[in-house]
mmCIF file with all atom_site columns, C-alpha atoms and ligand atoms in Angstrom:
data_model
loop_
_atom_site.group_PDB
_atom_site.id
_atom_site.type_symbol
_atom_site.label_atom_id
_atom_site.label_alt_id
_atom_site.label_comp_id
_atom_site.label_asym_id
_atom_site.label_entity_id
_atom_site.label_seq_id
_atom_site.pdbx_PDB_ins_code
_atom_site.Cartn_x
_atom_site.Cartn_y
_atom_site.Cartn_z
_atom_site.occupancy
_atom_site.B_iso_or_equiv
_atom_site.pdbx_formal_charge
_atom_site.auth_seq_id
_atom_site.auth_comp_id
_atom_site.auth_asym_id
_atom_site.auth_atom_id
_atom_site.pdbx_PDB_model_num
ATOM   1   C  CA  . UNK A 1 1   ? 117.199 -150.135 -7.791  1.00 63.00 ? 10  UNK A CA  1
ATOM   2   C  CA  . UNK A 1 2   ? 119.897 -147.549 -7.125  1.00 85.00 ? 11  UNK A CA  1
ATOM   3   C  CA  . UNK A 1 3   ? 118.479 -146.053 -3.678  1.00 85.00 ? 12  UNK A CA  1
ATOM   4   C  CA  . UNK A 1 4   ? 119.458 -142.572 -4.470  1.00 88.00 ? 13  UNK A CA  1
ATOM   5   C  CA  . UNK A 1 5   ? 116.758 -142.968 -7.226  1.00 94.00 ? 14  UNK A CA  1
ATOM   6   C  CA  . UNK A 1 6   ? 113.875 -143.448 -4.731  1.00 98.00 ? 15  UNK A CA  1
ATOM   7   C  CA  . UNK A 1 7   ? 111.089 -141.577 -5.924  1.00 98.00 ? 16  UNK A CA  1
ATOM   8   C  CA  . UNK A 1 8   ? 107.483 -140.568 -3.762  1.00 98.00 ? 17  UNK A CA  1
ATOM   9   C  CA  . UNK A 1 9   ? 104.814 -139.158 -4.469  1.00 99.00 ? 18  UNK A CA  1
ATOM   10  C  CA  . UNK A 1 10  ? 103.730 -136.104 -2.476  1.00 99.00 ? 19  UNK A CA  1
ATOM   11  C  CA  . UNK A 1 11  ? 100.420 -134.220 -3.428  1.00 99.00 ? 20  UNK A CA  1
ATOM   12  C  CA  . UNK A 1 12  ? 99.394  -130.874 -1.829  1.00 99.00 ? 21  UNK A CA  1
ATOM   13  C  CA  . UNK A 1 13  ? 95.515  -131.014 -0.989  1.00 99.00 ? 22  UNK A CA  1
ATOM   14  C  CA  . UNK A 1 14  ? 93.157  -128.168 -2.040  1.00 99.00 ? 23  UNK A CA  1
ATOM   15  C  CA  . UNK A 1 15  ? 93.331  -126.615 1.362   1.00 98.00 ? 24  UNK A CA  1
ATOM   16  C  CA  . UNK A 1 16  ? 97.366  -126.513 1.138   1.00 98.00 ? 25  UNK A CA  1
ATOM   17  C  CA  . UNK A 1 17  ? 96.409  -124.561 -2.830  1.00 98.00 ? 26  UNK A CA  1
ATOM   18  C  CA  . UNK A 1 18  ? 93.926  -122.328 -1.271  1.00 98.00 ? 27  UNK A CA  1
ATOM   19  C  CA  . UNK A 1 19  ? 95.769  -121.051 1.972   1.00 98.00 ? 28  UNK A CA  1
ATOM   20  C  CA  . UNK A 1 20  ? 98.893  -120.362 -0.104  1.00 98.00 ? 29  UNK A CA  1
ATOM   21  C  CA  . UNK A 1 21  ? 101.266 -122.787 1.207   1.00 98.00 ? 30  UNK A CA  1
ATOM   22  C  CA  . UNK A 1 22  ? 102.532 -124.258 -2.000  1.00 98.00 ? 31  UNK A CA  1
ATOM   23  C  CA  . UNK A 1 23  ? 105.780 -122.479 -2.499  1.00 98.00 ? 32  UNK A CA  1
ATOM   24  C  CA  . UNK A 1 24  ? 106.500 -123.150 1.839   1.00 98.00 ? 33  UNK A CA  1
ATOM   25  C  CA  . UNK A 1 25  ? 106.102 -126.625 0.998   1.00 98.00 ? 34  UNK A CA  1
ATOM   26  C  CA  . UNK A 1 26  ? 107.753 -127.087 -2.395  1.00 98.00 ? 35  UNK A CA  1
ATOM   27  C  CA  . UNK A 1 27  ? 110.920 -125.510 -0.556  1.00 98.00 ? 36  UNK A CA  1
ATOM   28  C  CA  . UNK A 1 28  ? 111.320 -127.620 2.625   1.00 98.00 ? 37  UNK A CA  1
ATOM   29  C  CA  . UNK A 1 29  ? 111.371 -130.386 -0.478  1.00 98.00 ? 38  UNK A CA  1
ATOM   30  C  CA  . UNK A 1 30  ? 113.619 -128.823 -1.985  1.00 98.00 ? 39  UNK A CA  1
ATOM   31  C  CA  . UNK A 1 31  ? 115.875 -127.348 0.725   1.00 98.00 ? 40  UNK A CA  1
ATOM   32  C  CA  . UNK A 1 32  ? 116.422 -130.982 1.827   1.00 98.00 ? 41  UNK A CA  1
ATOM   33  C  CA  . UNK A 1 33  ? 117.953 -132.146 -0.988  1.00 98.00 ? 42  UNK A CA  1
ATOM   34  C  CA  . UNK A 1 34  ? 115.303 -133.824 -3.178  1.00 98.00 ? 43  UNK A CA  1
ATOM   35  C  CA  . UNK A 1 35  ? 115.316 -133.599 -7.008  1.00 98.00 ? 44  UNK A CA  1
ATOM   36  C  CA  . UNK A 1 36  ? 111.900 -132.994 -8.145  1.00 98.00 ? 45  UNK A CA  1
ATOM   37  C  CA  . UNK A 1 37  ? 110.941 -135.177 -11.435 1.00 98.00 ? 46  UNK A CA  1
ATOM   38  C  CA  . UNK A 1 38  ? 107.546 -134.137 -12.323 1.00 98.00 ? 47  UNK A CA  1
ATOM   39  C  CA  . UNK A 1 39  ? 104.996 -131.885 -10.975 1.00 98.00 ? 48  UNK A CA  1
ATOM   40  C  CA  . UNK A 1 40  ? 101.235 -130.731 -12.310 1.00 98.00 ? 49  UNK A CA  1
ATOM   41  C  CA  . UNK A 1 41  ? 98.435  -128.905 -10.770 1.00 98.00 ? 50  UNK A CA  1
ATOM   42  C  CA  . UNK A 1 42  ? 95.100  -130.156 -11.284 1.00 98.00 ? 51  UNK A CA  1
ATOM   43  C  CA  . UNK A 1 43  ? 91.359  -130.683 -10.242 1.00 98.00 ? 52  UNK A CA  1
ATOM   44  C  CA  . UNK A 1 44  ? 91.196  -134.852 -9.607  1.00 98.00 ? 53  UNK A CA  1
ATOM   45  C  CA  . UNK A 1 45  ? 88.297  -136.477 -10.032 1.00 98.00 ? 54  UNK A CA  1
ATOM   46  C  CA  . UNK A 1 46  ? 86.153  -138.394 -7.486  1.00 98.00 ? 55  UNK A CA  1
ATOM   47  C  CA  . UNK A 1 47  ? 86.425  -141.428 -9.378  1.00 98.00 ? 56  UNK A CA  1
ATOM   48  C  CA  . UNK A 1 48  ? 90.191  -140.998 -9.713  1.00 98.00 ? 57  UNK A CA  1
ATOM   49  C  CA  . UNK A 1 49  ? 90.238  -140.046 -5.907  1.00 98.00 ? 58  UNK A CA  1
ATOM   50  C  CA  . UNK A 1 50  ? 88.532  -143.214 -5.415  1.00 98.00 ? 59  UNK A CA  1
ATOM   51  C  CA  . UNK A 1 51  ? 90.925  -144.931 -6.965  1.00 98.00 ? 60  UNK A CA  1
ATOM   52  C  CA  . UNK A 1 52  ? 93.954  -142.818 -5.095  1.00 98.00 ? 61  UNK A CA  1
ATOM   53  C  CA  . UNK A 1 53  ? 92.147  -143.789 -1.990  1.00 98.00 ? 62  UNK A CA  1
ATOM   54  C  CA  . UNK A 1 54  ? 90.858  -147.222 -2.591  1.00 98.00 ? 63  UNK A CA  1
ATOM   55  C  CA  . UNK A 1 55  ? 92.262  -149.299 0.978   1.00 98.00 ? 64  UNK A CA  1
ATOM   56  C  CA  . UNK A 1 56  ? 90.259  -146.565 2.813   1.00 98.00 ? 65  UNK A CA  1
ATOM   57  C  CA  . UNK A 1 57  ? 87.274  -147.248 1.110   1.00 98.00 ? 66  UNK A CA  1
ATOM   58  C  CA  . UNK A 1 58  ? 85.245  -149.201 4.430   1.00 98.00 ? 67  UNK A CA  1
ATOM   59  C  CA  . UNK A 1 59  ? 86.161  -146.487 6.545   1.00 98.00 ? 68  UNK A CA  1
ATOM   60  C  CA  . UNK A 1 60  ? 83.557  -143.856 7.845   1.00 98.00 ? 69  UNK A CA  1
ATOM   61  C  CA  . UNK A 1 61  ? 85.370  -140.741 6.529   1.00 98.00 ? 70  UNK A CA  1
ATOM   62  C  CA  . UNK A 1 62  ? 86.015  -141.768 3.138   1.00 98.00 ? 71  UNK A CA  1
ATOM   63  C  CA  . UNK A 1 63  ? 82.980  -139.932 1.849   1.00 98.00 ? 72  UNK A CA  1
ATOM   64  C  CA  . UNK A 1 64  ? 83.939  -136.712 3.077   1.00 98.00 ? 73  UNK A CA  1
ATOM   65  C  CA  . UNK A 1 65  ? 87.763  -137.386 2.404   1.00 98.00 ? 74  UNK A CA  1
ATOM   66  C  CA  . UNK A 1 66  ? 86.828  -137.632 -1.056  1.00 98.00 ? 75  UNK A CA  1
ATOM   67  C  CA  . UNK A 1 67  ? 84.847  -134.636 -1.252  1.00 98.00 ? 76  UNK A CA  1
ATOM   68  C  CA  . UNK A 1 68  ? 87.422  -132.638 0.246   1.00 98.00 ? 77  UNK A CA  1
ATOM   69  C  CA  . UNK A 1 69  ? 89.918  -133.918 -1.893  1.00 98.00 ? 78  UNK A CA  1
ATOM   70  C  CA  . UNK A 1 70  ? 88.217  -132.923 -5.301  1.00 98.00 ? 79  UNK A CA  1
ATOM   71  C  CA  . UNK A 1 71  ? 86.758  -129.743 -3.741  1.00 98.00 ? 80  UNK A CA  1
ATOM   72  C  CA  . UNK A 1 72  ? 89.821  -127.879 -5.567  1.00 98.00 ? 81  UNK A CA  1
ATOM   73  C  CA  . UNK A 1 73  ? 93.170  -127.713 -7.459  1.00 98.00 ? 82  UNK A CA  1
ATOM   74  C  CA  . UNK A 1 74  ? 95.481  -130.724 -5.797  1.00 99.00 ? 83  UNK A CA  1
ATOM   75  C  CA  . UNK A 1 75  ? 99.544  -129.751 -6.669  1.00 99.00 ? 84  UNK A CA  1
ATOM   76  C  CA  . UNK A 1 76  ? 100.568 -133.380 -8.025  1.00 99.00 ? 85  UNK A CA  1
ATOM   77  C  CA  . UNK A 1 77  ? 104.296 -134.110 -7.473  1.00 99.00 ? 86  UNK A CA  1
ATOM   78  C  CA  . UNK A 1 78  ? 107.079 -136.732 -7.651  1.00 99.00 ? 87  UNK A CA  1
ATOM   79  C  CA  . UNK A 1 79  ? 110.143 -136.281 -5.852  1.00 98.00 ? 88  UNK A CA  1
ATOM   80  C  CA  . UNK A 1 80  ? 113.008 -138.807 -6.109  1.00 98.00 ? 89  UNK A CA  1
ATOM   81  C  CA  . UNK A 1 81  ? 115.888 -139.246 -4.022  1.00 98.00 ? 90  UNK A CA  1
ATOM   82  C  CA  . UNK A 1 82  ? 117.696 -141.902 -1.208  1.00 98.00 ? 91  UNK A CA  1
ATOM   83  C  CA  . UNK A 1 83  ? 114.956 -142.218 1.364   1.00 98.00 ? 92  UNK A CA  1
ATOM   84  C  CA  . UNK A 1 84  ? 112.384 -140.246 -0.186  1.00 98.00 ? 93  UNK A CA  1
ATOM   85  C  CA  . UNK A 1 85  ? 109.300 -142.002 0.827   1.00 98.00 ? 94  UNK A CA  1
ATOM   86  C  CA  . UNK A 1 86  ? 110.316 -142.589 4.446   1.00 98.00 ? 95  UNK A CA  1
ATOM   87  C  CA  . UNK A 1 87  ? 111.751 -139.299 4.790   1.00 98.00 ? 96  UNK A CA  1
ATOM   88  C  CA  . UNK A 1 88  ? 108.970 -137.619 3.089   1.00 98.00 ? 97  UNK A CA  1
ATOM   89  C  CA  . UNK A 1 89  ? 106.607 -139.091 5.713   1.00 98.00 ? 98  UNK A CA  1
ATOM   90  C  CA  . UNK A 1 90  ? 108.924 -138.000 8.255   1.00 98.00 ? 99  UNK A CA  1
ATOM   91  C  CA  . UNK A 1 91  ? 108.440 -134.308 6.838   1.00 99.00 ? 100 UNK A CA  1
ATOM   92  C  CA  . UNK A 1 92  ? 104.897 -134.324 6.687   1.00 98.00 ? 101 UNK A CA  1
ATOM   93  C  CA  . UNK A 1 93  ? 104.858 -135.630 10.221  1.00 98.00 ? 102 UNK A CA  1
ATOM   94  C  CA  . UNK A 1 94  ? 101.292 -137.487 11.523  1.00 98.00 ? 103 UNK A CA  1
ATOM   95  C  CA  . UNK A 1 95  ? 98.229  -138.272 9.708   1.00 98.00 ? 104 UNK A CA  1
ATOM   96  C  CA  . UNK A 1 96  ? 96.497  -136.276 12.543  1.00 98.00 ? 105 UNK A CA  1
ATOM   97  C  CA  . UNK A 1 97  ? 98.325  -132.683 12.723  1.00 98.00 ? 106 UNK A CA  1
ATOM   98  C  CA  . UNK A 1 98  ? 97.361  -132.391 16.529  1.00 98.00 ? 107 UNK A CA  1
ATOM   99  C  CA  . UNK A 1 99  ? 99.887  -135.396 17.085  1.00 98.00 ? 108 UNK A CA  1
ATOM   100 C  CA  . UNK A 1 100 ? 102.579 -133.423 14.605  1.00 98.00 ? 109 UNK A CA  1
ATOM   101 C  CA  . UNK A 1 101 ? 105.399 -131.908 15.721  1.00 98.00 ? 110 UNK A CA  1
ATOM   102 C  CA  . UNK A 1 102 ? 107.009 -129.142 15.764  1.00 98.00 ? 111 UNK A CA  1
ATOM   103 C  CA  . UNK A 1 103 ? 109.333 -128.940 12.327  1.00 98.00 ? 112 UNK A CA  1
ATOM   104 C  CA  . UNK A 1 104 ? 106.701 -131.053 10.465  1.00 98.00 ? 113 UNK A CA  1
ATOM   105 C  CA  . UNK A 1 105 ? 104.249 -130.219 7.136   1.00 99.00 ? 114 UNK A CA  1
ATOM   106 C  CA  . UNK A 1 106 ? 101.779 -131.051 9.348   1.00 98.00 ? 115 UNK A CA  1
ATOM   107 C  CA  . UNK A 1 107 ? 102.992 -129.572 12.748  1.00 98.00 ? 116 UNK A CA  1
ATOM   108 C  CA  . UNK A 1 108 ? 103.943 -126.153 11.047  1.00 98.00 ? 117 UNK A CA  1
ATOM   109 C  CA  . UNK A 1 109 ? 100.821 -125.767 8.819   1.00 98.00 ? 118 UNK A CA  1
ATOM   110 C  CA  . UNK A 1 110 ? 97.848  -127.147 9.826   1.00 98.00 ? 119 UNK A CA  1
ATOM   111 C  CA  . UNK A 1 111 ? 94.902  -128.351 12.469  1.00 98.00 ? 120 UNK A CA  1
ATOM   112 C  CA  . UNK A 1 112 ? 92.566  -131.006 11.840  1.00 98.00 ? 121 UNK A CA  1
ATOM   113 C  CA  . UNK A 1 113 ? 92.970  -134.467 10.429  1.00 98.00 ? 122 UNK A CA  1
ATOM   114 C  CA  . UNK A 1 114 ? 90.263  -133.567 8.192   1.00 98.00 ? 123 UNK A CA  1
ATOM   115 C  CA  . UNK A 1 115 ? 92.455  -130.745 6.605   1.00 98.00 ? 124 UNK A CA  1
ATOM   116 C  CA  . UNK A 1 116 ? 96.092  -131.816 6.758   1.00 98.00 ? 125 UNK A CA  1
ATOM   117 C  CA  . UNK A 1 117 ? 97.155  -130.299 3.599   1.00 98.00 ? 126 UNK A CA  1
ATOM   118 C  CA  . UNK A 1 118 ? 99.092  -132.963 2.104   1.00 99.00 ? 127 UNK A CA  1
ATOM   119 C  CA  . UNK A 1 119 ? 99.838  -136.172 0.962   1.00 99.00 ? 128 UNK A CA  1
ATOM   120 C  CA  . UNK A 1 120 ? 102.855 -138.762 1.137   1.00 99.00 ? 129 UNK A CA  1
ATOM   121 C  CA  . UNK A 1 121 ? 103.254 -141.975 0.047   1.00 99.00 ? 130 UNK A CA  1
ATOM   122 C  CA  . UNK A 1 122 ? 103.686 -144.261 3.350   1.00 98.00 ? 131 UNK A CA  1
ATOM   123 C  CA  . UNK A 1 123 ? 105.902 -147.094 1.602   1.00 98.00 ? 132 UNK A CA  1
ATOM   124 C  CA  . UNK A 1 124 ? 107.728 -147.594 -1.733  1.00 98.00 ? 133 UNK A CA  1
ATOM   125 C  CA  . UNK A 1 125 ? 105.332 -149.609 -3.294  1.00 98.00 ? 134 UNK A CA  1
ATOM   126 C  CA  . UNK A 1 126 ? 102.620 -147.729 -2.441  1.00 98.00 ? 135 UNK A CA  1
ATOM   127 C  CA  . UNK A 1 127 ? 104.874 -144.844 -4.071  1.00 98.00 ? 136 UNK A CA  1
ATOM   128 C  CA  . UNK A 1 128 ? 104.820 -146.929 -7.682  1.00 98.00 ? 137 UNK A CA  1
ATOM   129 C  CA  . UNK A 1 129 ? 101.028 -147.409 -7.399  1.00 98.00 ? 138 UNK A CA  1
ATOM   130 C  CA  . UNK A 1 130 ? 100.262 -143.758 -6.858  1.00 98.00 ? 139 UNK A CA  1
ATOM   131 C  CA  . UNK A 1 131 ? 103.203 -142.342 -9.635  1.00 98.00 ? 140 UNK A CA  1
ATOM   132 C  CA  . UNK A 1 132 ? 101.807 -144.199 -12.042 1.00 98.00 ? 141 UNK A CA  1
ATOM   133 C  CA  . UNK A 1 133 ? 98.173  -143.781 -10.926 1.00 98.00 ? 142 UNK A CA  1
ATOM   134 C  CA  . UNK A 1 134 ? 98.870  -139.819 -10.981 1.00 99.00 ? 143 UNK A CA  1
ATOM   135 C  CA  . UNK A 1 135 ? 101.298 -139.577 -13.812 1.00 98.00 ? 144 UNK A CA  1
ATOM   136 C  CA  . UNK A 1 136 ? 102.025 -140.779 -17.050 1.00 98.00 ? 145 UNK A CA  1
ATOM   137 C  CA  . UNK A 1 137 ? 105.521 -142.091 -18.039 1.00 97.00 ? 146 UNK A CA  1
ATOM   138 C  CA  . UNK A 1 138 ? 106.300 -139.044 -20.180 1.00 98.00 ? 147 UNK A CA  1
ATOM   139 C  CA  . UNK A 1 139 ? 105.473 -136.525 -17.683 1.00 98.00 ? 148 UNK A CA  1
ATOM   140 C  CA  . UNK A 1 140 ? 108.231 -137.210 -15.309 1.00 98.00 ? 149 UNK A CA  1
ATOM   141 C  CA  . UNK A 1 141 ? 111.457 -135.566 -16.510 1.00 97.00 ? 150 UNK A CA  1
ATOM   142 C  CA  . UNK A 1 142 ? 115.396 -137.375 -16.561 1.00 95.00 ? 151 UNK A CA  1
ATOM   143 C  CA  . UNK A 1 143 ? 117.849 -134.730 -15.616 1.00 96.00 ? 152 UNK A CA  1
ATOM   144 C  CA  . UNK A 1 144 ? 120.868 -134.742 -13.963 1.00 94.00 ? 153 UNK A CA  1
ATOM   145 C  CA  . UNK A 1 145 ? 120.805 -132.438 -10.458 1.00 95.00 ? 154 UNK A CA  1
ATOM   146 C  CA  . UNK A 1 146 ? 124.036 -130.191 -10.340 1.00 95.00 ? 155 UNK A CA  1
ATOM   147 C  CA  . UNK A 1 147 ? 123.884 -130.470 -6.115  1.00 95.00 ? 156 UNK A CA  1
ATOM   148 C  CA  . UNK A 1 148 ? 123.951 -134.462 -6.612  1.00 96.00 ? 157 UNK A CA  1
ATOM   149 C  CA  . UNK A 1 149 ? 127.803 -134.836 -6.114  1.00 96.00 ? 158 UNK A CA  1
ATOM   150 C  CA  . UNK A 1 150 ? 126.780 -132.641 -2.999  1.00 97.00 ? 159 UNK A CA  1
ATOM   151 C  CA  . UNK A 1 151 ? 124.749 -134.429 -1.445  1.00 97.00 ? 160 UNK A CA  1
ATOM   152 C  CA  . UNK A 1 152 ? 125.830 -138.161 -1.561  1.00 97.00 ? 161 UNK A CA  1
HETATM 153 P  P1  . DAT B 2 .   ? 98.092  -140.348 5.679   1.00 53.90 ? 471 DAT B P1  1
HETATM 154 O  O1  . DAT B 2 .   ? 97.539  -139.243 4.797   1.00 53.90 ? 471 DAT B O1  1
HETATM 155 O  O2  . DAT B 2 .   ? 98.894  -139.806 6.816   1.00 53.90 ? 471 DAT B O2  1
HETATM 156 O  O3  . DAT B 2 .   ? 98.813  -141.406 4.894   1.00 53.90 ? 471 DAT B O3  1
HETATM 157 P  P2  . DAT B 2 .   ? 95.859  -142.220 5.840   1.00 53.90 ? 471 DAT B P2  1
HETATM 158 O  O4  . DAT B 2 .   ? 96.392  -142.816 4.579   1.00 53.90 ? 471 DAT B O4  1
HETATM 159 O  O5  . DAT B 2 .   ? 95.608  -143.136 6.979   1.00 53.90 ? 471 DAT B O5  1
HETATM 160 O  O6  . DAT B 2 .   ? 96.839  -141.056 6.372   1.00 53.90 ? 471 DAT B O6  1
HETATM 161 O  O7  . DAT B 2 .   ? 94.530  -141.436 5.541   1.00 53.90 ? 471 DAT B O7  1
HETATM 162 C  C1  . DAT B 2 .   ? 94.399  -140.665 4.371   1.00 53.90 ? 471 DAT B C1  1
HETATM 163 C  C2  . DAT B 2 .   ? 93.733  -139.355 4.710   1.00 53.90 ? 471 DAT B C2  1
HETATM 164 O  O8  . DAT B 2 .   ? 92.435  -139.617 5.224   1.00 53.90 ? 471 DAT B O8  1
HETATM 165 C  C3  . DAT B 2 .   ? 94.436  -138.557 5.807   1.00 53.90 ? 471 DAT B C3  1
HETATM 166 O  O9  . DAT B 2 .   ? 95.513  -137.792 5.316   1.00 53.90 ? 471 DAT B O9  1
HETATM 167 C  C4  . DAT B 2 .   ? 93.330  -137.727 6.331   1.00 53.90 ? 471 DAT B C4  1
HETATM 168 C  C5  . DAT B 2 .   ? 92.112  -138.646 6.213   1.00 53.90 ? 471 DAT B C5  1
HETATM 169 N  N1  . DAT B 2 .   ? 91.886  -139.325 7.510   1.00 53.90 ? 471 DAT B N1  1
HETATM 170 C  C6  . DAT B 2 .   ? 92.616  -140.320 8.046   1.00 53.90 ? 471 DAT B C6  1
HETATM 171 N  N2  . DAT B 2 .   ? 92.149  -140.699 9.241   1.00 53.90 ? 471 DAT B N2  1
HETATM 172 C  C7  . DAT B 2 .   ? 91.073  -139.914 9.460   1.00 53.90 ? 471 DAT B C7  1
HETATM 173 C  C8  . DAT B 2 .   ? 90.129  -139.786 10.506  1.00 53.90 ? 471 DAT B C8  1
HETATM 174 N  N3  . DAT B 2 .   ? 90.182  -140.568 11.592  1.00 53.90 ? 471 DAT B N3  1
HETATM 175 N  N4  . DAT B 2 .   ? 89.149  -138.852 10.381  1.00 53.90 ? 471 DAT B N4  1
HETATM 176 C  C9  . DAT B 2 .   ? 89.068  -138.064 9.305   1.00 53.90 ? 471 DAT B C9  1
HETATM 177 N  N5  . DAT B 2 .   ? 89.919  -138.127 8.268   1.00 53.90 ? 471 DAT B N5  1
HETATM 178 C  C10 . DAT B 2 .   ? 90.902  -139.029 8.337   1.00 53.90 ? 471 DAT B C10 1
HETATM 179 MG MG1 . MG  B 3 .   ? 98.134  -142.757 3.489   1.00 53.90 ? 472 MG  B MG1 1
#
């Protein structure tokens, strides 16, 4: 695969809908060069949660991770570019905001581990599982970026 085509998948969580951080996050996304390919808002299911969050499934706060998760409107997103899923973890910063710096989604935005607003995939594998698991084929969009000559 050509690496500029990378793609991730990044989700904001129904705290990062509520407290109006959407459009903060969408831009540092955006700001950094990646080409967003396919985006929805919607309320996810605990079954399809279950499904998002299945390797967590033994541990003790998967109960209440899930019932956070599908407590409101999740902002669904794929964003493709070289590095995206390492660098998009690199944005977000820790799982656990208290150990985020600075700079970071995580660091800038947010508190507790138990509300840290958003979601990245952590490799590019895990990136295919979760695009396809969140998205059907005809819902991400082919389009050439005009910045793309700009940026590699
Ligand atoms: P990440 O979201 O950084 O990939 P993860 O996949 O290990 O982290 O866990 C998924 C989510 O589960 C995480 O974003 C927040 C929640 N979580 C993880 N560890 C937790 C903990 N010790 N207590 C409460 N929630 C936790
Ligand atoms: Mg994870």
């Amino acid at each position: 695969m050509d690496a500029k085509v990378e793609r991730t998948f990044i989700a904001i969580k129904p705290d990062g809908v509520q407290r109006g951080i959407v459009g903060d996050i969408i831009k540092r996304f955006e700001a950094k060069g990646f080409k967003l390919v396919g985006m929805k808002m919607m309320s996810a299911s605990e079954e399809h949660l279950t499904k998002h969050y299945i390797d967590l499934k033994e541990k003790p706060f998967f109960k209440d991770l899930i019932k956070y998760m599908s407590s409101g409107p999740v902002v669904a997103m794929v964003w493709e570019g070289k590095g995206a899923v390492k660098t998009g973890r690199v944005m977000l910063g820790e799982t656990n905001p208290a150990n985020s710096l600075p700079g970071t989604i995580r660091g800038d935005f947010c508190i507790d581990v138990g509300k840290n607003i958003i979601h990245g995939s952590d490799s590019v594998e895990s990136a295919t599982k979760e695009i396809s698991l969140w998205f059907k084929d005809d819902e991400l969009v082919t389009y050439t970026s005009c910045a793309f000559s700009w940026l590699y």
